[in-house]
Amino acid sequence: MKVCETQANFSMGCTVSYSFTRKFSTNFTSRQVETIACSWNEVMKQREVFGIGIYKLLLESERELRKLFPKIVCYDNVERFTVDEEHLRRHALLVMDGIGFAVECLDDVGKLDHFLKMVGKRHYESRVPERVLKKLWPALDGSFTATLRDTYSREARKAWHFFFHYMVNVMKIGMNEAEMRDVSRRDRKLSD
């Protein structure tokens, strides 16, 4: 287990100084971790705007996903919808906290995986289909672009894309574990 002290100056103009334990069973490079942490620190300066931006982009572009947010989306008619701003804000900030925790756990893949599996189980319990998780990337990417503008470098985008897919894949494992648990419970009830 190697502990690294690092200080990096990124194209985004921020300097991050922290220590981390390099103990990954993933393919994250130390540069990706640093880039993700730095860009996240910049986003956190506009936490609420960024989080709400993700969901506004998602709800505008992914019509089928609107039904997953009954407390947030209200329909005026079949085509037009309005958003309950307070519910959207609370959900966006909850998601921002979750992503922030995941970023903090990049140096502890066991803790990161445990957290992401729990998030996956929660999504399963909320009846979120696995296939919709990946639809979040364009909205996340769009919110990074809108928030960070020119400082959202190609390197940062690639690091976040990799991290996003990692998070989704581990969440799917959690969703599958929750589904298997439910199937096992149903089978036990049927055999009793």
PDB file of C-alpha atoms in Angstrom:
ATOM      1  CA  MET A   1       0.000   0.000   0.000  1.00  0.00           C
ATOM      2  CA  LYS A   2       1.668   3.156  -1.228  1.00  0.00           C
ATOM      3  CA  VAL A   3       0.706   6.557   0.157  1.00  0.00           C
ATOM      4  CA  CYS A   4       1.376   9.416  -2.231  1.00  0.00           C
ATOM      5  CA  GLU A   5       1.539  13.097  -1.461  1.00  0.00           C
ATOM      6  CA  THR A   6       0.638  15.069  -4.509  1.00  0.00           C
ATOM      7  CA  GLN A   7       0.163  18.644  -5.479  1.00  0.00           C
ATOM      8  CA  ALA A   8      -1.062  19.320  -8.965  1.00  0.00           C
ATOM      9  CA  ASN A   9      -1.783  22.416 -10.964  1.00  0.00           C
ATOM     10  CA  PHE A  10      -4.407  21.702 -13.593  1.00  0.00           C
ATOM     11  CA  SER A  11      -5.450  23.365 -16.782  1.00  0.00           C
ATOM     12  CA  MET A  12      -8.517  24.403 -14.816  1.00  0.00           C
ATOM     13  CA  GLY A  13      -6.361  26.756 -12.787  1.00  0.00           C
ATOM     14  CA  CYS A  14      -6.808  25.121  -9.417  1.00  0.00           C
ATOM     15  CA  THR A  15      -4.263  23.557  -7.151  1.00  0.00           C
ATOM     16  CA  VAL A  16      -5.212  20.532  -5.104  1.00  0.00           C
ATOM     17  CA  SER A  17      -3.062  19.188  -2.318  1.00  0.00           C
ATOM     18  CA  TYR A  18      -3.990  15.968  -0.591  1.00  0.00           C
ATOM     19  CA  SER A  19      -2.664  12.550   0.212  1.00  0.00           C
ATOM     20  CA  PHE A  20      -4.211   9.381  -1.027  1.00  0.00           C
ATOM     21  CA  THR A  21      -3.606   5.700  -0.780  1.00  0.00           C
ATOM     22  CA  ARG A  22      -2.982   4.128  -4.148  1.00  0.00           C
ATOM     23  CA  LYS A  23      -4.772   0.811  -3.700  1.00  0.00           C
ATOM     24  CA  PHE A  24      -7.022   0.364  -6.709  1.00  0.00           C
ATOM     25  CA  SER A  25      -8.349  -2.759  -8.279  1.00  0.00           C
ATOM     26  CA  THR A  26      -9.576  -0.365 -10.965  1.00  0.00           C
ATOM     27  CA  ASN A  27      -7.773   1.223 -13.842  1.00  0.00           C
ATOM     28  CA  PHE A  28      -7.939   4.775 -12.487  1.00  0.00           C
ATOM     29  CA  THR A  29      -4.644   6.553 -12.939  1.00  0.00           C
ATOM     30  CA  SER A  30      -3.435   9.007 -10.345  1.00  0.00           C
ATOM     31  CA  ARG A  31      -3.828  11.728 -12.992  1.00  0.00           C
ATOM     32  CA  GLN A  32      -7.498  10.785 -13.528  1.00  0.00           C
ATOM     33  CA  VAL A  33      -8.109  10.879  -9.785  1.00  0.00           C
ATOM     34  CA  GLU A  34      -6.448  14.276  -9.518  1.00  0.00           C
ATOM     35  CA  THR A  35      -8.339  15.624 -12.537  1.00  0.00           C
ATOM     36  CA  ILE A  36     -11.671  14.377 -11.201  1.00  0.00           C
ATOM     37  CA  ALA A  37     -10.980  15.827  -7.742  1.00  0.00           C
ATOM     38  CA  CYS A  38      -9.895  19.185  -9.147  1.00  0.00           C
ATOM     39  CA  SER A  39     -12.856  19.572 -11.490  1.00  0.00           C
ATOM     40  CA  TRP A  40     -15.215  18.494  -8.711  1.00  0.00           C
ATOM     41  CA  ASN A  41     -13.777  21.168  -6.427  1.00  0.00           C
ATOM     42  CA  GLU A  42     -14.510  23.750  -9.113  1.00  0.00           C
ATOM     43  CA  VAL A  43     -18.066  22.450  -9.615  1.00  0.00           C
ATOM     44  CA  MET A  44     -18.735  22.569  -5.882  1.00  0.00           C
ATOM     45  CA  LYS A  45     -18.374  26.348  -6.028  1.00  0.00           C
ATOM     46  CA  GLN A  46     -21.673  26.243  -7.965  1.00  0.00           C
ATOM     47  CA  ARG A  47     -23.068  23.066  -6.410  1.00  0.00           C
ATOM     48  CA  GLU A  48     -26.754  23.859  -6.632  1.00  0.00           C
ATOM     49  CA  VAL A  49     -26.617  25.327 -10.143  1.00  0.00           C
ATOM     50  CA  PHE A  50     -24.623  22.333 -11.378  1.00  0.00           C
ATOM     51  CA  GLY A  51     -26.927  19.740  -9.792  1.00  0.00           C
ATOM     52  CA  ILE A  52     -30.118  21.390 -10.994  1.00  0.00           C
ATOM     53  CA  GLY A  53     -28.525  21.792 -14.415  1.00  0.00           C
ATOM     54  CA  ILE A  54     -28.002  18.025 -14.653  1.00  0.00           C
ATOM     55  CA  TYR A  55     -31.663  17.266 -14.003  1.00  0.00           C
ATOM     56  CA  LYS A  56     -33.048  20.058 -16.161  1.00  0.00           C
ATOM     57  CA  LEU A  57     -30.969  18.776 -19.089  1.00  0.00           C
ATOM     58  CA  LEU A  58     -32.021  15.195 -18.339  1.00  0.00           C
ATOM     59  CA  LEU A  59     -35.732  15.969 -18.069  1.00  0.00           C
ATOM     60  CA  GLU A  60     -35.711  18.091 -21.214  1.00  0.00           C
ATOM     61  CA  SER A  61     -33.879  15.514 -23.322  1.00  0.00           C
ATOM     62  CA  GLU A  62     -35.194  12.215 -21.933  1.00  0.00           C
ATOM     63  CA  ARG A  63     -38.964  12.312 -22.016  1.00  0.00           C
ATOM     64  CA  GLU A  64     -39.349   8.702 -20.885  1.00  0.00           C
ATOM     65  CA  LEU A  65     -37.418   9.411 -17.673  1.00  0.00           C
ATOM     66  CA  ARG A  66     -39.830  12.067 -16.474  1.00  0.00           C
ATOM     67  CA  LYS A  67     -42.157   9.411 -15.074  1.00  0.00           C
ATOM     68  CA  LEU A  68     -39.381   8.316 -12.700  1.00  0.00           C
ATOM     69  CA  PHE A  69     -39.651  11.671 -10.932  1.00  0.00           C
ATOM     70  CA  PRO A  70     -43.335  12.034  -9.975  1.00  0.00           C
ATOM     71  CA  LYS A  71     -42.568  14.509  -7.175  1.00  0.00           C
ATOM     72  CA  ILE A  72     -40.523  16.684  -9.518  1.00  0.00           C
ATOM     73  CA  VAL A  73     -42.364  16.551 -12.857  1.00  0.00           C
ATOM     74  CA  CYS A  74     -45.935  17.785 -13.194  1.00  0.00           C
ATOM     75  CA  TYR A  75     -47.660  17.614 -16.578  1.00  0.00           C
ATOM     76  CA  ASP A  76     -49.692  20.522 -17.914  1.00  0.00           C
ATOM     77  CA  ASN A  77     -50.705  18.281 -20.809  1.00  0.00           C
ATOM     78  CA  VAL A  78     -49.151  15.424 -22.771  1.00  0.00           C
ATOM     79  CA  GLU A  79     -46.310  17.537 -24.206  1.00  0.00           C
ATOM     80  CA  ARG A  80     -45.795  20.297 -21.639  1.00  0.00           C
ATOM     81  CA  PHE A  81     -44.503  19.764 -18.147  1.00  0.00           C
ATOM     82  CA  THR A  82     -43.495  21.890 -15.220  1.00  0.00           C
ATOM     83  CA  VAL A  83     -40.958  21.193 -12.535  1.00  0.00           C
ATOM     84  CA  ASP A  84     -41.466  21.447  -8.796  1.00  0.00           C
ATOM     85  CA  GLU A  85     -38.350  23.531  -8.147  1.00  0.00           C
ATOM     86  CA  GLU A  86     -38.019  22.625  -4.465  1.00  0.00           C
ATOM     87  CA  HIS A  87     -38.230  18.859  -5.066  1.00  0.00           C
ATOM     88  CA  LEU A  88     -35.805  19.208  -7.974  1.00  0.00           C
ATOM     89  CA  ARG A  89     -33.401  21.198  -5.819  1.00  0.00           C
ATOM     90  CA  ARG A  90     -33.485  18.656  -2.985  1.00  0.00           C
ATOM     91  CA  HIS A  91     -32.973  15.725  -5.344  1.00  0.00           C
ATOM     92  CA  ALA A  92     -30.177  17.503  -7.216  1.00  0.00           C
ATOM     93  CA  LEU A  93     -28.351  18.318  -3.973  1.00  0.00           C
ATOM     94  CA  LEU A  94     -28.742  14.733  -2.757  1.00  0.00           C
ATOM     95  CA  VAL A  95     -27.189  13.494  -6.000  1.00  0.00           C
ATOM     96  CA  MET A  96     -24.412  16.084  -5.710  1.00  0.00           C
ATOM     97  CA  ASP A  97     -23.647  14.810  -2.202  1.00  0.00           C
ATOM     98  CA  GLY A  98     -23.533  11.259  -3.538  1.00  0.00           C
ATOM     99  CA  ILE A  99     -21.196  12.128  -6.383  1.00  0.00           C
ATOM    100  CA  GLY A 100     -19.050  14.118  -3.971  1.00  0.00           C
ATOM    101  CA  PHE A 101     -18.800  11.140  -1.640  1.00  0.00           C
ATOM    102  CA  ALA A 102     -17.846   8.919  -4.583  1.00  0.00           C
ATOM    103  CA  VAL A 103     -15.105  11.375  -5.548  1.00  0.00           C
ATOM    104  CA  GLU A 104     -13.829  11.361  -1.958  1.00  0.00           C
ATOM    105  CA  CYS A 105     -13.737   7.551  -2.047  1.00  0.00           C
ATOM    106  CA  LEU A 106     -11.579   7.301  -5.158  1.00  0.00           C
ATOM    107  CA  ASP A 107      -8.653   6.372  -2.926  1.00  0.00           C
ATOM    108  CA  ASP A 108     -10.596   3.519  -1.306  1.00  0.00           C
ATOM    109  CA  VAL A 109     -12.190   1.340  -3.961  1.00  0.00           C
ATOM    110  CA  GLY A 110     -13.769  -0.967  -1.364  1.00  0.00           C
ATOM    111  CA  LYS A 111     -15.596   1.928   0.249  1.00  0.00           C
ATOM    112  CA  LEU A 112     -16.465   3.360  -3.176  1.00  0.00           C
ATOM    113  CA  ASP A 113     -17.894   0.058  -4.397  1.00  0.00           C
ATOM    114  CA  HIS A 114     -19.889  -0.467  -1.195  1.00  0.00           C
ATOM    115  CA  PHE A 115     -21.409   3.001  -1.512  1.00  0.00           C
ATOM    116  CA  LEU A 116     -22.196   2.622  -5.225  1.00  0.00           C
ATOM    117  CA  LYS A 117     -23.819  -0.782  -4.644  1.00  0.00           C
ATOM    118  CA  MET A 118     -26.013   0.793  -1.958  1.00  0.00           C
ATOM    119  CA  VAL A 119     -26.987   3.540  -4.409  1.00  0.00           C
ATOM    120  CA  GLY A 120     -27.749   0.847  -6.995  1.00  0.00           C
ATOM    121  CA  LYS A 121     -29.956  -1.012  -4.509  1.00  0.00           C
ATOM    122  CA  ARG A 122     -31.814   2.218  -3.750  1.00  0.00           C
ATOM    123  CA  HIS A 123     -32.394   2.777  -7.462  1.00  0.00           C
ATOM    124  CA  TYR A 124     -33.679  -0.790  -7.810  1.00  0.00           C
ATOM    125  CA  GLU A 125     -36.090  -0.227  -4.905  1.00  0.00           C
ATOM    126  CA  SER A 126     -37.283   2.955  -6.655  1.00  0.00           C
ATOM    127  CA  ARG A 127     -37.963   0.899  -9.801  1.00  0.00           C
ATOM    128  CA  VAL A 128     -35.346   2.661 -11.909  1.00  0.00           C
ATOM    129  CA  PRO A 129     -34.542   0.443 -14.904  1.00  0.00           C
ATOM    130  CA  GLU A 130     -30.829  -0.309 -15.328  1.00  0.00           C
ATOM    131  CA  ARG A 131     -30.857   0.913 -18.914  1.00  0.00           C
ATOM    132  CA  VAL A 132     -31.638   4.499 -17.887  1.00  0.00           C
ATOM    133  CA  LEU A 133     -28.518   4.957 -15.758  1.00  0.00           C
ATOM    134  CA  LYS A 134     -26.275   5.557 -18.759  1.00  0.00           C
ATOM    135  CA  LYS A 135     -28.675   8.202 -20.053  1.00  0.00           C
ATOM    136  CA  LEU A 136     -27.427  10.471 -17.297  1.00  0.00           C
ATOM    137  CA  TRP A 137     -24.016  10.949 -18.957  1.00  0.00           C
ATOM    138  CA  PRO A 138     -25.054  13.541 -21.566  1.00  0.00           C
ATOM    139  CA  ALA A 139     -26.761  15.626 -18.859  1.00  0.00           C
ATOM    140  CA  LEU A 140     -23.779  15.346 -16.502  1.00  0.00           C
ATOM    141  CA  ASP A 141     -21.391  16.180 -19.327  1.00  0.00           C
ATOM    142  CA  GLY A 142     -23.591  19.099 -20.404  1.00  0.00           C
ATOM    143  CA  SER A 143     -23.702  20.474 -16.883  1.00  0.00           C
ATOM    144  CA  PHE A 144     -19.896  20.244 -16.620  1.00  0.00           C
ATOM    145  CA  THR A 145     -19.609  22.090 -19.934  1.00  0.00           C
ATOM    146  CA  ALA A 146     -22.084  24.796 -18.890  1.00  0.00           C
ATOM    147  CA  THR A 147     -20.547  25.249 -15.445  1.00  0.00           C
ATOM    148  CA  LEU A 148     -16.825  24.955 -16.141  1.00  0.00           C
ATOM    149  CA  ARG A 149     -16.869  26.252 -19.725  1.00  0.00           C
ATOM    150  CA  ASP A 150     -13.354  26.465 -21.174  1.00  0.00           C
ATOM    151  CA  THR A 151     -11.778  24.882 -18.108  1.00  0.00           C
ATOM    152  CA  TYR A 152     -13.625  21.608 -18.764  1.00  0.00           C
ATOM    153  CA  SER A 153     -10.702  20.175 -20.655  1.00  0.00           C
ATOM    154  CA  ARG A 154     -10.689  17.123 -22.889  1.00  0.00           C
ATOM    155  CA  GLU A 155      -8.665  15.351 -20.194  1.00  0.00           C
ATOM    156  CA  ALA A 156     -11.266  16.176 -17.533  1.00  0.00           C
ATOM    157  CA  ARG A 157     -14.088  15.031 -19.805  1.00  0.00           C
ATOM    158  CA  LYS A 158     -12.364  11.702 -20.477  1.00  0.00           C
ATOM    159  CA  ALA A 159     -11.648  11.158 -16.771  1.00  0.00           C
ATOM    160  CA  TRP A 160     -15.266  11.900 -15.831  1.00  0.00           C
ATOM    161  CA  HIS A 161     -16.587   9.709 -18.635  1.00  0.00           C
ATOM    162  CA  PHE A 162     -14.499   6.802 -17.345  1.00  0.00           C
ATOM    163  CA  PHE A 163     -15.526   7.477 -13.735  1.00  0.00           C
ATOM    164  CA  PHE A 164     -19.188   7.810 -14.685  1.00  0.00           C
ATOM    165  CA  HIS A 165     -19.198   4.432 -16.434  1.00  0.00           C
ATOM    166  CA  TYR A 166     -17.397   2.885 -13.494  1.00  0.00           C
ATOM    167  CA  MET A 167     -20.051   4.245 -11.106  1.00  0.00           C
ATOM    168  CA  VAL A 168     -22.894   3.008 -13.340  1.00  0.00           C
ATOM    169  CA  ASN A 169     -21.394  -0.468 -13.642  1.00  0.00           C
ATOM    170  CA  VAL A 170     -21.009  -0.849  -9.871  1.00  0.00           C
ATOM    171  CA  MET A 171     -24.518   0.546  -9.318  1.00  0.00           C
ATOM    172  CA  LYS A 172     -25.826  -2.120 -11.705  1.00  0.00           C
ATOM    173  CA  ILE A 173     -24.131  -4.780  -9.582  1.00  0.00           C
ATOM    174  CA  GLY A 174     -26.003  -3.383  -6.569  1.00  0.00           C
ATOM    175  CA  MET A 175     -29.262  -3.394  -8.528  1.00  0.00           C
ATOM    176  CA  ASN A 176     -28.701  -7.002  -9.579  1.00  0.00           C
ATOM    177  CA  GLU A 177     -27.884  -8.032  -6.007  1.00  0.00           C
ATOM    178  CA  ALA A 178     -31.103  -6.420  -4.790  1.00  0.00           C
ATOM    179  CA  GLU A 179     -33.088  -8.149  -7.505  1.00  0.00           C
ATOM    180  CA  MET A 180     -31.536 -11.524  -6.657  1.00  0.00           C
ATOM    181  CA  ARG A 181     -32.372 -10.933  -2.979  1.00  0.00           C
ATOM    182  CA  ASP A 182     -36.012 -10.259  -3.943  1.00  0.00           C
ATOM    183  CA  VAL A 183     -36.160 -13.343  -6.172  1.00  0.00           C
ATOM    184  CA  SER A 184     -34.693 -15.455  -3.393  1.00  0.00           C
ATOM    185  CA  ARG A 185     -37.265 -14.130  -0.904  1.00  0.00           C
ATOM    186  CA  ARG A 186     -40.132 -14.819  -3.315  1.00  0.00           C
ATOM    187  CA  ASP A 187     -38.847 -18.326  -3.952  1.00  0.00           C
ATOM    188  CA  ARG A 188     -38.649 -19.020  -0.209  1.00  0.00           C
ATOM    189  CA  LYS A 189     -42.217 -17.778   0.275  1.00  0.00           C
ATOM    190  CA  LEU A 190     -43.453 -19.965  -2.564  1.00  0.00           C
ATOM    191  CA  SER A 191     -41.733 -23.045  -1.154  1.00  0.00           C
ATOM    192  CA  ASP A 192     -43.164 -22.505   2.356  1.00  0.00           C
TER     193      ASP A 192
END
